[in-house]
Short mmCIF file of C-alpha atoms in Angstrom, two decimals:
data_model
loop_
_atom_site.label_atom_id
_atom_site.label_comp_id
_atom_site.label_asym_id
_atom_site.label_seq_id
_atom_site.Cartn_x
_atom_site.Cartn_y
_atom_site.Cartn_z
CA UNK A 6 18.83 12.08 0.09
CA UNK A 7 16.30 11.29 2.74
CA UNK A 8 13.80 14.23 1.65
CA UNK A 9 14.06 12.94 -1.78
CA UNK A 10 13.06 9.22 -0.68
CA UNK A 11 10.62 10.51 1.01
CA UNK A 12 9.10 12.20 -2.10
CA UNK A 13 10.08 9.52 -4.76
CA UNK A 14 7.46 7.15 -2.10
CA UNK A 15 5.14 9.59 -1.81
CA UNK A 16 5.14 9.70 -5.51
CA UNK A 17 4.53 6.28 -6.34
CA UNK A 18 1.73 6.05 -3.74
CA UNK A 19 0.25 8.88 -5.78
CA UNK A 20 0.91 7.17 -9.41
CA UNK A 21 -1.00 4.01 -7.84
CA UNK A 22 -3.76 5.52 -6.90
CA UNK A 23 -3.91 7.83 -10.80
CA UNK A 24 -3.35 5.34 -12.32
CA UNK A 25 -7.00 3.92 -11.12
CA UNK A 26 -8.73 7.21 -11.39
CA UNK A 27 -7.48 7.27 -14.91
CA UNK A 28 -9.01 4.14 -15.68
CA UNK A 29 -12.83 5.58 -15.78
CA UNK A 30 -12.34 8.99 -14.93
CA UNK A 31 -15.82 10.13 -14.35
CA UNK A 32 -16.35 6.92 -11.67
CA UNK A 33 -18.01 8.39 -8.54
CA UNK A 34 -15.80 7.37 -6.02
CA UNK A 35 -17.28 7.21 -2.39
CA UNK A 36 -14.56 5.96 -0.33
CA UNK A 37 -11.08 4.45 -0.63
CA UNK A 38 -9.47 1.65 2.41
CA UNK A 39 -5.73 0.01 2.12
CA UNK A 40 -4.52 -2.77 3.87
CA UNK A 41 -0.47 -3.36 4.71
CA UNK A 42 2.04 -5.99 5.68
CA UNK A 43 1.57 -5.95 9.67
CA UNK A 44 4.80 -4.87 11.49
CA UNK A 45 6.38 -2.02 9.98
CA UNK A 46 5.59 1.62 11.39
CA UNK A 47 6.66 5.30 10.29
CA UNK A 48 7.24 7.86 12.74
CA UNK A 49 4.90 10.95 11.29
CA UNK A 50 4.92 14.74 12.95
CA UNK A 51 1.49 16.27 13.93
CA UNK A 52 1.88 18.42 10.62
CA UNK A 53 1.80 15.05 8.47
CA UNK A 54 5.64 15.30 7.96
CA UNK A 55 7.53 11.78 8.07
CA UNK A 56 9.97 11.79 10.49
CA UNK A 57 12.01 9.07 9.80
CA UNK A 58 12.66 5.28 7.53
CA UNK A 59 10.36 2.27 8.70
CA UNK A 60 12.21 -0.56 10.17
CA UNK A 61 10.95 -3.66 8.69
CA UNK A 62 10.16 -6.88 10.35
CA UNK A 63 12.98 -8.52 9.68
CA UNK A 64 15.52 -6.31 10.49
CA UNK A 65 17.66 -7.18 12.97
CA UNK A 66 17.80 -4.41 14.99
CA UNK A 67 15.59 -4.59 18.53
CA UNK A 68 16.74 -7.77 18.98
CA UNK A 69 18.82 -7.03 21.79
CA UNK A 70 15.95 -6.09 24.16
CA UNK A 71 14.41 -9.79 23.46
CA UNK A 72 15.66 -11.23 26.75
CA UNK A 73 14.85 -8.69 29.06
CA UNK A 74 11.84 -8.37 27.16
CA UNK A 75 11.00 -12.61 27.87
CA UNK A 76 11.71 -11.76 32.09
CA UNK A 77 8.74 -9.55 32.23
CA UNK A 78 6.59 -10.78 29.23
CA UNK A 79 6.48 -14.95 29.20
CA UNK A 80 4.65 -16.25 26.75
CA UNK A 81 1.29 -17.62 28.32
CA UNK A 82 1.01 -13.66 29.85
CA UNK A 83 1.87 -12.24 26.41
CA UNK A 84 -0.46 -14.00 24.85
CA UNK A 85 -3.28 -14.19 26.95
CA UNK A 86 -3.19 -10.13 26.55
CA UNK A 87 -1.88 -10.10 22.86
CA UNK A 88 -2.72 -13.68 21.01
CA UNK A 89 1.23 -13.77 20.38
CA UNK A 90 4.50 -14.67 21.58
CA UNK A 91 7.46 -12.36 21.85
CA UNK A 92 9.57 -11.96 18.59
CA UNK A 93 11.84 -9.44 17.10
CA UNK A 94 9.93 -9.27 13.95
CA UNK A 95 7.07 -7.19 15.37
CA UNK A 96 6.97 -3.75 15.90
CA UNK A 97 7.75 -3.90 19.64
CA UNK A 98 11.58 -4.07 19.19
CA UNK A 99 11.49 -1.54 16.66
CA UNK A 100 10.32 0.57 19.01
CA UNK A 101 12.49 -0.29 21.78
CA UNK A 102 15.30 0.30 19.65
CA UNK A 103 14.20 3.78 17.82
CA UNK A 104 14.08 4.95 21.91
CA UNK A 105 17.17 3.93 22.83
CA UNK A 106 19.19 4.77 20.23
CA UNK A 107 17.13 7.20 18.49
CA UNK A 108 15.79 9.15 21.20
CA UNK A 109 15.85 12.96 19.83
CA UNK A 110 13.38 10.80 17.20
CA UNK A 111 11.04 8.94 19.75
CA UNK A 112 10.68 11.61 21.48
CA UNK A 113 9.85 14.11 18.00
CA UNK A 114 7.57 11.73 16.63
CA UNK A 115 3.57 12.32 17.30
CA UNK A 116 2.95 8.84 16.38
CA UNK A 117 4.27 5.50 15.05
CA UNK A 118 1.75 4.17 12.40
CA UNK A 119 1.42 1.22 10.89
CA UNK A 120 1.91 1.17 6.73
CA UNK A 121 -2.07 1.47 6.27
CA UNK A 122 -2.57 3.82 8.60
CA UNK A 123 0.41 6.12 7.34
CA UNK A 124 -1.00 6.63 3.91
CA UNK A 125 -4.36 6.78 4.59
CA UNK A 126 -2.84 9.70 7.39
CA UNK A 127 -0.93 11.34 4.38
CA UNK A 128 -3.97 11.04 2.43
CA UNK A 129 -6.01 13.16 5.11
CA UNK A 130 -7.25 10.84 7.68
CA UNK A 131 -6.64 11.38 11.61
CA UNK A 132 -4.20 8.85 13.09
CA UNK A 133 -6.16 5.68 13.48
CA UNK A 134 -5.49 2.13 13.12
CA UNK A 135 -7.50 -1.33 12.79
CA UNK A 136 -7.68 -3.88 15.40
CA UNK A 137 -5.56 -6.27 13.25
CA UNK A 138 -2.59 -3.75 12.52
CA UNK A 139 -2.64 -2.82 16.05
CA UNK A 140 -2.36 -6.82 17.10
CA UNK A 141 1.46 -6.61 15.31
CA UNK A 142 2.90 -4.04 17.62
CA UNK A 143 2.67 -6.95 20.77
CA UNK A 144 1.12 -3.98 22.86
CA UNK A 145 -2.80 -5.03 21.76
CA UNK A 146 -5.22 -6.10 24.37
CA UNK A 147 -6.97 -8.39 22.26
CA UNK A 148 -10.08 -8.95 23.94
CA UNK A 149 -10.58 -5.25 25.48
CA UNK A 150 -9.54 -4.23 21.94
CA UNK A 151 -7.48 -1.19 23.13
CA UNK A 152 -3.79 -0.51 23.95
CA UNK A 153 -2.61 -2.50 27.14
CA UNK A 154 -1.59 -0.65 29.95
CA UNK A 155 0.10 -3.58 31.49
CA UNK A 156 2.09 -4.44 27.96
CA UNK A 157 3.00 -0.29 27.73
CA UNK A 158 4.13 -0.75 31.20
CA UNK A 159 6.31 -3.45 31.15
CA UNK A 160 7.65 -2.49 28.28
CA UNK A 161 8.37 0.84 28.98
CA UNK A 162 6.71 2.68 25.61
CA UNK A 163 4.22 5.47 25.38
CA UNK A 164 0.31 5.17 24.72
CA UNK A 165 1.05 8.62 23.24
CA UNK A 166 2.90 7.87 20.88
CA UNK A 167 0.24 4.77 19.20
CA UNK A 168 -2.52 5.69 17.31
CA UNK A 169 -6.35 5.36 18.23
CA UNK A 170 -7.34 1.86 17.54
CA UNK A 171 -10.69 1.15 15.70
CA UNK A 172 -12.27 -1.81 13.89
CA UNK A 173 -11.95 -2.31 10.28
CA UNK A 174 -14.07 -0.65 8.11
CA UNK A 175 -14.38 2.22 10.30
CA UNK A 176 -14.81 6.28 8.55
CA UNK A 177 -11.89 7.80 9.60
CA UNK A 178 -11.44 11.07 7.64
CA UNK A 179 -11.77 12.30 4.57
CA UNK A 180 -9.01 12.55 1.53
CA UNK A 181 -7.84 16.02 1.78
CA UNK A 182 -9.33 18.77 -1.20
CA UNK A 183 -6.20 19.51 -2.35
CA UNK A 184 -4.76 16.00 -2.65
CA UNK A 185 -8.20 14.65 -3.93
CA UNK A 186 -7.52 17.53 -7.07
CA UNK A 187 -4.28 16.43 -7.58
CA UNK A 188 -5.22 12.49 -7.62
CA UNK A 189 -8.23 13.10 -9.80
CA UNK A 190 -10.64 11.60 -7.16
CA UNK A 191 -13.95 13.47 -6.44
CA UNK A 192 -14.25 15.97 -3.61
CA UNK A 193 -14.90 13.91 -0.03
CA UNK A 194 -13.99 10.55 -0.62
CA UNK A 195 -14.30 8.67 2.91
CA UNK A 196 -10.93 6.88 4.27
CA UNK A 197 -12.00 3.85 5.95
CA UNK A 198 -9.73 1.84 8.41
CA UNK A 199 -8.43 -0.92 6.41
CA UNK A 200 -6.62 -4.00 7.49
CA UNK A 201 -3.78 -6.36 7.88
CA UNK A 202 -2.80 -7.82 4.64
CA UNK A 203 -3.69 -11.34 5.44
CA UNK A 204 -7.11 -10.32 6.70
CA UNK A 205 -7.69 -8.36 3.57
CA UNK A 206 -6.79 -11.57 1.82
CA UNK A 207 -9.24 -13.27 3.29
CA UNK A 208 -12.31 -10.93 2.34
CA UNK A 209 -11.25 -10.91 -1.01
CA UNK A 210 -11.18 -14.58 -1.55
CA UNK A 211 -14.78 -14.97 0.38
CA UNK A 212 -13.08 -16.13 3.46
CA UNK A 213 -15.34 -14.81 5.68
CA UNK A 214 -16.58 -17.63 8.43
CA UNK A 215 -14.98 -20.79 10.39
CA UNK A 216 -14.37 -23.84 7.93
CA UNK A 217 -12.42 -22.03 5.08
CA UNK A 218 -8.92 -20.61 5.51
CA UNK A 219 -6.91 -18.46 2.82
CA UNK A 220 -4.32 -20.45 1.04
CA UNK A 221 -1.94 -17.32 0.12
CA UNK A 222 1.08 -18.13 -2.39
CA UNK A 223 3.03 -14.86 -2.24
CA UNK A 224 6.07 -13.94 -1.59
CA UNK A 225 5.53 -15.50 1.77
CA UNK A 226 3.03 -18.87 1.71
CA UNK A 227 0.46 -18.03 4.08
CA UNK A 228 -2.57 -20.25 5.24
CA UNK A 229 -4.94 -18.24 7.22
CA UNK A 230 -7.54 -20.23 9.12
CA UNK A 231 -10.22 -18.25 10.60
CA UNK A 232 -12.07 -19.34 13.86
CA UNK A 233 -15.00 -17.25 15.73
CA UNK A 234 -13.65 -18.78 19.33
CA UNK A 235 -10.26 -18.41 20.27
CA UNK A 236 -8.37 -22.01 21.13
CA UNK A 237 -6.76 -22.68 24.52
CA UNK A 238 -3.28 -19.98 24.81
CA UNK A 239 -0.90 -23.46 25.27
CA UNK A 240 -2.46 -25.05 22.59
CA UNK A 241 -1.93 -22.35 19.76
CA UNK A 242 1.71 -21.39 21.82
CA UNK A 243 2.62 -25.49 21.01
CA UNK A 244 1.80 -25.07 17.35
CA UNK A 245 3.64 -21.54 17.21
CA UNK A 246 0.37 -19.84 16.02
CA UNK A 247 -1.29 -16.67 16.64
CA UNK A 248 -4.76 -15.58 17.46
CA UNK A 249 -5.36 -11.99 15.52
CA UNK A 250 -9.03 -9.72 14.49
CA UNK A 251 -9.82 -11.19 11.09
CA UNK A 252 -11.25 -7.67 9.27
CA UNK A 253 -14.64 -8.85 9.88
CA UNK A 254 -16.14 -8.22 13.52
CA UNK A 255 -16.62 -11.72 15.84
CA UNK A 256 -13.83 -13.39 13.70
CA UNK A 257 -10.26 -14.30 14.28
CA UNK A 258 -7.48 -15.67 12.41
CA UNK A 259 -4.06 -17.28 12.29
CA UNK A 260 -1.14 -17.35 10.33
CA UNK A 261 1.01 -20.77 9.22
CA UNK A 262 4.00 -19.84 6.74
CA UNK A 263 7.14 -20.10 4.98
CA UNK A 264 8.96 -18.03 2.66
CA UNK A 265 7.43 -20.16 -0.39
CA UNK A 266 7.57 -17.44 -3.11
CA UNK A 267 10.89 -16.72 -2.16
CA UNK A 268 12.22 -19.81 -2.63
CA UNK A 269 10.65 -19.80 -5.98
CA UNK A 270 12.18 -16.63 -7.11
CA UNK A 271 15.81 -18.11 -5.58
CA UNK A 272 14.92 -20.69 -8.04
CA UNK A 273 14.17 -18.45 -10.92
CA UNK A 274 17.48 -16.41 -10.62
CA UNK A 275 19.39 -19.46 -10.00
CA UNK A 276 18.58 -21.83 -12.31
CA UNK A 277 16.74 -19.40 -14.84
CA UNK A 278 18.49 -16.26 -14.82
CA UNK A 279 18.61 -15.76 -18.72
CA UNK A 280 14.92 -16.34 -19.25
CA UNK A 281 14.14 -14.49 -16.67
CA UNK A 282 16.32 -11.30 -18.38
CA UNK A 283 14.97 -12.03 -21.93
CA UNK A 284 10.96 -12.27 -20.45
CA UNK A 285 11.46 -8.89 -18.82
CA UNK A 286 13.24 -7.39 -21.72
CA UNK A 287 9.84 -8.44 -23.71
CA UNK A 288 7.69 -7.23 -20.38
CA UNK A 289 6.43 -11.29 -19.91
CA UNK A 290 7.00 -13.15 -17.19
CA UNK A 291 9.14 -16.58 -17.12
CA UNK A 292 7.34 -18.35 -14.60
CA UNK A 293 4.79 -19.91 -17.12
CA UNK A 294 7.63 -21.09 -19.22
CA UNK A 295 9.32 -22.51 -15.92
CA UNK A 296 6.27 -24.25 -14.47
CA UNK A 297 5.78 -25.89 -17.54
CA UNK A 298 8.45 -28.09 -16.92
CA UNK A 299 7.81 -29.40 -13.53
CA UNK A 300 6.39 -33.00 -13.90
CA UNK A 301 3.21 -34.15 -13.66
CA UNK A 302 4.30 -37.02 -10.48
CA UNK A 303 5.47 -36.17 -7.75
CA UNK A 304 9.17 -35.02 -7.80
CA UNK A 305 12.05 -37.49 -7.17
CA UNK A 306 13.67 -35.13 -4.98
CA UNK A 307 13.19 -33.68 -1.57
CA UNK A 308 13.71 -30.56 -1.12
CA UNK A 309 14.08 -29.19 2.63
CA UNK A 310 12.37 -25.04 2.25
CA UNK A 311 15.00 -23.95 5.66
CA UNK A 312 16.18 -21.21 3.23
CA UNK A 313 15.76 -19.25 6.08
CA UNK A 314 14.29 -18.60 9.28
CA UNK A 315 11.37 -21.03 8.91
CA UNK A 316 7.64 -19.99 10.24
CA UNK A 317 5.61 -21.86 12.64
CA UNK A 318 6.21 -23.39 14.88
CA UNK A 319 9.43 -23.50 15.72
CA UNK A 320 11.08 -20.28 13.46
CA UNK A 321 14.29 -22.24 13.04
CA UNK A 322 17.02 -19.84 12.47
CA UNK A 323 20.68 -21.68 12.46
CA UNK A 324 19.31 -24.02 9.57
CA UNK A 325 19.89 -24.08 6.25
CA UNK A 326 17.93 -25.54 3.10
CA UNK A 327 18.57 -29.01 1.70
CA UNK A 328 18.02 -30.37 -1.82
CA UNK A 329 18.17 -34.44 -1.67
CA UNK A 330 17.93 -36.76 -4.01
CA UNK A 331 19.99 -35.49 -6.77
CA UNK A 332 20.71 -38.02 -10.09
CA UNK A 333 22.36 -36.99 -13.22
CA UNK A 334 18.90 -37.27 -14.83
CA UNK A 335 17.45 -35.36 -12.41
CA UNK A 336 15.63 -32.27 -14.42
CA UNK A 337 15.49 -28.62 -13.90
CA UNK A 338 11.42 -28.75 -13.79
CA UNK A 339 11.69 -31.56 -11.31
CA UNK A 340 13.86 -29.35 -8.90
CA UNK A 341 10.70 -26.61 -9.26
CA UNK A 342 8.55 -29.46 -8.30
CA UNK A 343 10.31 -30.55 -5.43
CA UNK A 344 10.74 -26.63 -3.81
CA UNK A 345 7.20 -26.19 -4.22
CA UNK A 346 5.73 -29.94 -2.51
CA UNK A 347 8.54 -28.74 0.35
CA UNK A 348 6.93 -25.36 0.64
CA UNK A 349 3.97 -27.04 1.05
CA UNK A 350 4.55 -30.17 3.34
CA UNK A 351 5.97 -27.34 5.68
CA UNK A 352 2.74 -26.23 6.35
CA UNK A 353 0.79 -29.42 6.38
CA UNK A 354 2.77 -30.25 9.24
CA UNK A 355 0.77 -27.62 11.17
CA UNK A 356 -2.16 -27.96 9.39
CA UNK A 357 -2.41 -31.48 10.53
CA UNK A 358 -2.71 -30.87 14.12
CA UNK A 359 -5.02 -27.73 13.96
CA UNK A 360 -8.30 -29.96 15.11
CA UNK A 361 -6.64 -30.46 18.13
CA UNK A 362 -7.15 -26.81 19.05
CA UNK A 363 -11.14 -26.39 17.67
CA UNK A 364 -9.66 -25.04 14.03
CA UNK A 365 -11.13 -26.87 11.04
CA UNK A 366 -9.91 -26.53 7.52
CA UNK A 367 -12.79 -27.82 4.70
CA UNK A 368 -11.46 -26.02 1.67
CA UNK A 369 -9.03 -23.52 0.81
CA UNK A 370 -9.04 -20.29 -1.35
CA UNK A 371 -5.79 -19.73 -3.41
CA UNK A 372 -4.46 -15.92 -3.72
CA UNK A 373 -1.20 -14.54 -4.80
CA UNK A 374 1.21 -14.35 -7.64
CA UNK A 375 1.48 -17.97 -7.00
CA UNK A 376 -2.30 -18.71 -7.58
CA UNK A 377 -1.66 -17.93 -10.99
CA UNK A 378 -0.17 -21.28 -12.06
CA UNK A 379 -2.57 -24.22 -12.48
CA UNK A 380 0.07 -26.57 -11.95
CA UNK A 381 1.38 -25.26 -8.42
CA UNK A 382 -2.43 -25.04 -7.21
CA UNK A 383 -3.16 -28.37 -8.26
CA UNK A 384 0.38 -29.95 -6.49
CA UNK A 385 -1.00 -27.95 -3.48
CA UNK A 386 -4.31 -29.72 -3.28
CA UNK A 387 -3.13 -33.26 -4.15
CA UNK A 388 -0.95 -32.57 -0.96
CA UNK A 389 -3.27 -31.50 1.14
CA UNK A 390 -6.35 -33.93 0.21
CA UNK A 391 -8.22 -31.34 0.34
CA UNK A 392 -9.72 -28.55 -2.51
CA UNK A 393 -8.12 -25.44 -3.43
CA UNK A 394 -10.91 -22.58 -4.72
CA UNK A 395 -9.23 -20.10 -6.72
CA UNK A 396 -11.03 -16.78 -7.14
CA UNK A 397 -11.24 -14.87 -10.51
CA UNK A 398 -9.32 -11.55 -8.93
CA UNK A 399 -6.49 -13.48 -7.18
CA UNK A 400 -4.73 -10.02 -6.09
CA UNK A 401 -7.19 -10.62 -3.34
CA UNK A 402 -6.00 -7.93 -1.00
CA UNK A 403 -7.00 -5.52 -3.27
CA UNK A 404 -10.16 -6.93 -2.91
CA UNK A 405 -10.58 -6.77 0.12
CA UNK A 406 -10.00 -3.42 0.71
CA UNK A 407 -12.07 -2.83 -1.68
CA UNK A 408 -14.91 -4.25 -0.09
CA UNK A 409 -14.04 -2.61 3.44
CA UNK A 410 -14.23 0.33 1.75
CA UNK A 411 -17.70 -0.27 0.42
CA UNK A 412 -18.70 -1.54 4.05
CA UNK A 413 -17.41 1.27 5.97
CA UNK A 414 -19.18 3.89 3.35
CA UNK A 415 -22.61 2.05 3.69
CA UNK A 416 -22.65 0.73 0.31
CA UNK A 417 -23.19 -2.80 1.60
CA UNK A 418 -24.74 -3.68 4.72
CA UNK A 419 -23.01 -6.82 5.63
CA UNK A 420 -19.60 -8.71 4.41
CA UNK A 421 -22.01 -11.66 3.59
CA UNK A 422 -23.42 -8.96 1.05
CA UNK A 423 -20.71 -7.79 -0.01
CA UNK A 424 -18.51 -10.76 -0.66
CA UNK A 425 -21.87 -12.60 -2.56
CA UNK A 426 -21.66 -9.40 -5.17
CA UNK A 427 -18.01 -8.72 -5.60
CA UNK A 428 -16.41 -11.97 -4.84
CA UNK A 429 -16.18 -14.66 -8.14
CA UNK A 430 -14.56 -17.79 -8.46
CA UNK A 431 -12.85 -19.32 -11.02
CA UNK A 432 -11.90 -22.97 -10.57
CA UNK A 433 -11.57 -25.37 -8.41
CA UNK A 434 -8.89 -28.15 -7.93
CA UNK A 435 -10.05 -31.15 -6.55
CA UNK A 436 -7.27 -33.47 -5.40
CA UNK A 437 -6.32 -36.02 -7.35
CA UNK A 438 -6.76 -39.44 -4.72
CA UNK A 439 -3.62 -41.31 -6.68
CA UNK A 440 -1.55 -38.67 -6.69
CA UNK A 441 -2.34 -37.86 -2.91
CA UNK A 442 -1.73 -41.54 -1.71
CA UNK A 443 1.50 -41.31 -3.67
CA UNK A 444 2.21 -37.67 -1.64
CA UNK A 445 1.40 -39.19 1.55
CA UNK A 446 4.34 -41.79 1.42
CA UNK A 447 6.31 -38.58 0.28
CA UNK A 448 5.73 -36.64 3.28
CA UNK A 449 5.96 -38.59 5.56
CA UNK A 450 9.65 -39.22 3.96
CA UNK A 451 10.01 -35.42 4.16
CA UNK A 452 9.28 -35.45 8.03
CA UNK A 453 12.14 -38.08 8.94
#
């Protein structure tokens, strides 16, 4: 059963990538770069054999060794290495846990890599990871940009055993002959080091110097600021945020989040189940027909998004979510409304007190699934005060590895280049000023 999950995934990695080749079969193809969610690794063999399943980030295992793990790592030393705090959801505990209960497999495995770096190792490459992946195992000198020997010493895990770290955008093999035949991609195409998700995000939309931050409406709702100087340790530690290598060099970036999309999808098969069914029998998607009930004020509920363990900054876990305000007239639509303003007033509390560390925030760029309704970009905005950009390819990530592709296989010489030619935009929502005045009595409702 294991050998055939193994194959079924390596499978639809290779249907992804013919199913692109197919597209214009005689395209010249020079190079090819993915980008990943951050924490998860795979334990490979030498011989390109996976050894075992990936332990995601939110799994609970590893997170017994958190408070022996807080003795010898406190935060202001963690992050003065790392740019983050200690957590189970990074790849850290994972590890701790795979040696101490799975040592026969620790001990087996050549290396633990990172979702990005696993394909592009199946695909050919030598074991290498970007500065940005690397940052999510907690054992990432940030400024020397290398593994940590004091972080691999106190935590007792093997240098070994990681990957060689390299910027993004970085040639780090070639797609194997026999796979390139099988894919339909030309002989040689260059694997370049890709990048965190988030970071990919951000080249894609254009988010490529201090000011502008990605506004990402996935699954998770992710605002990435980036900054080109780090802020003061305690001051990012007090706002529960991260300092991590954006994908371009001299750049960093940050995460705020909640688990937005998701609370949207609860939503859908909640309240919406049938639709949903009858739109996927017909291969359409319900959330158009959902969205376009949500009213155009703000909602007359208040919705609290502690669905689960909440983001920055304080990753509340022994809450739960809260719906207030319900009337008998109270709509369907206006529910939507109301998960989607919480979603966001979760973040604008952060937001809010990012000047206080150097970060600015002039505009955003909206990416994701999400990005796709005009209606949730706009409620977004008029919350914020501020504009949301939203590109014409809002799959962004793709992008963006896209373009670190083209940059590590010399087809552009700069990001600046690069983002000018590939990067387009297709609107951008201005916030309404009534609406906002109206939103700022609402939030500040929503923080009592």
């Amino acid at each position: 059963l294991i050998l055939f999950r193994r194959q079924r995934q390596m499978c639809i990695r290779d249907r992804a990538i013919r199913s692109v080749t197919a597209v214009s079969p005689n395209s010249d193809i020079k190079a090819l770069s993915v980008s990943s969610l951050g924490e998860a690794v795979v334990p490979v063999a030498a011989d390109r054999r996976i050894l075992g399943p990936s332990l995601l980030n939110f799994d609970e295992r590893g997170e017994e060794f958190l408070p022996q793990l807080a003795q010898r790592l406190p935060d202001s030393l963690l992050y003065e290495i790392n740019g983050n705090t200690l957590g189970n959801h990074f790849s850290l505990t994972k590890l701790k846990w795979i040696q101490t209960h799975q040592p026969r497999l620790y001990n087996e495995a050549y290396k633990f890599l990172h979702w990005a770096a696993f394909v592009a190792f199946m695909l050919g490459a030598e074991t290498a990871v970007d500065y940005s992946l690397a940052n999510r195992t907690l054992l990432f000198d940030l400024h020397e940009q290398d593994w940590s020997q004091t972080l691999l010493q106190e935590t007792g895990l093997d240098r070994q055993k990681l990957p060689r770290a390299v910027p993004a955008g970085t040639v780090i093999g070639r797609v194997a002959g026999h796979i390139a035949a099988g894919l339909g991609l030309p002989q040689d195409v260059l694997i370049i080091a890709g990048a965190h998700d988030q970071g990919a995000n951000a080249v894609g939309c254009g988010v490529v110097d201090a000011g502008s931050a990605v506004y990402g409406m996935g699954t998770y709702h992710c605002i990435t600021p980036i900054f080109s100087t780090q802020p003061p340790a305690q001051m990012m530690i007090d706002r529960g945020l991260n300092s991590e290598h954006h994908a371009i060099p001299g750049r960093f970036m940050s995460f705020i989040y909640n688990q937005g999309g998701s609370l949207v999808k609860w939503y859908r098969d909640t309240f919406a189940a049938e639709e949903h069914r009858q739109a996927r029998q017909k291969a359409e998607s319900v959330y158009p027909a959902l969205f376009a009930e949500i009213p155009y004020e703000p909602a007359g509920v208040m919705v609290l998004p502690h669905f689960t363990t909440t983001g920055p900054p304080d990753f509340i876990a022994d809450s739960a979510g809260l719906i207030a305000g319900l009337r008998l007239e109270t709509s369907r639509g206006e529910i939507l409304k109301g998960i989607i303003e919480g979603a966001a007033y979760y973040l604008k509390e952060v937001v809010d007190t990012l000047p206080g560390t150097g970060i600015e925030i002039a505009d955003f760029r909206a990416a994701g699934g999400g990005s796709k309704s005009d209606a949730w970009v706009q409620t977004c905005a008029d919350i914020f005060g501020k504009p949301l950009v939203r590109p014409l390819i809002t799959e962004a990530g793709a992008l963006g590895a896209a373009i670190i592709a083209g940059i590590g296989a010399g087809l552009f010489d700069s990001y600046d280049t690069a983002v000018h030619s590939m990067v387009k935009f297709d609107r951008t929502f201005e916030p309404d000023t009534r609406r906002h005045e109206q939103y700022r009595g609402r939030y500040e409702k929503y923080r009592q």
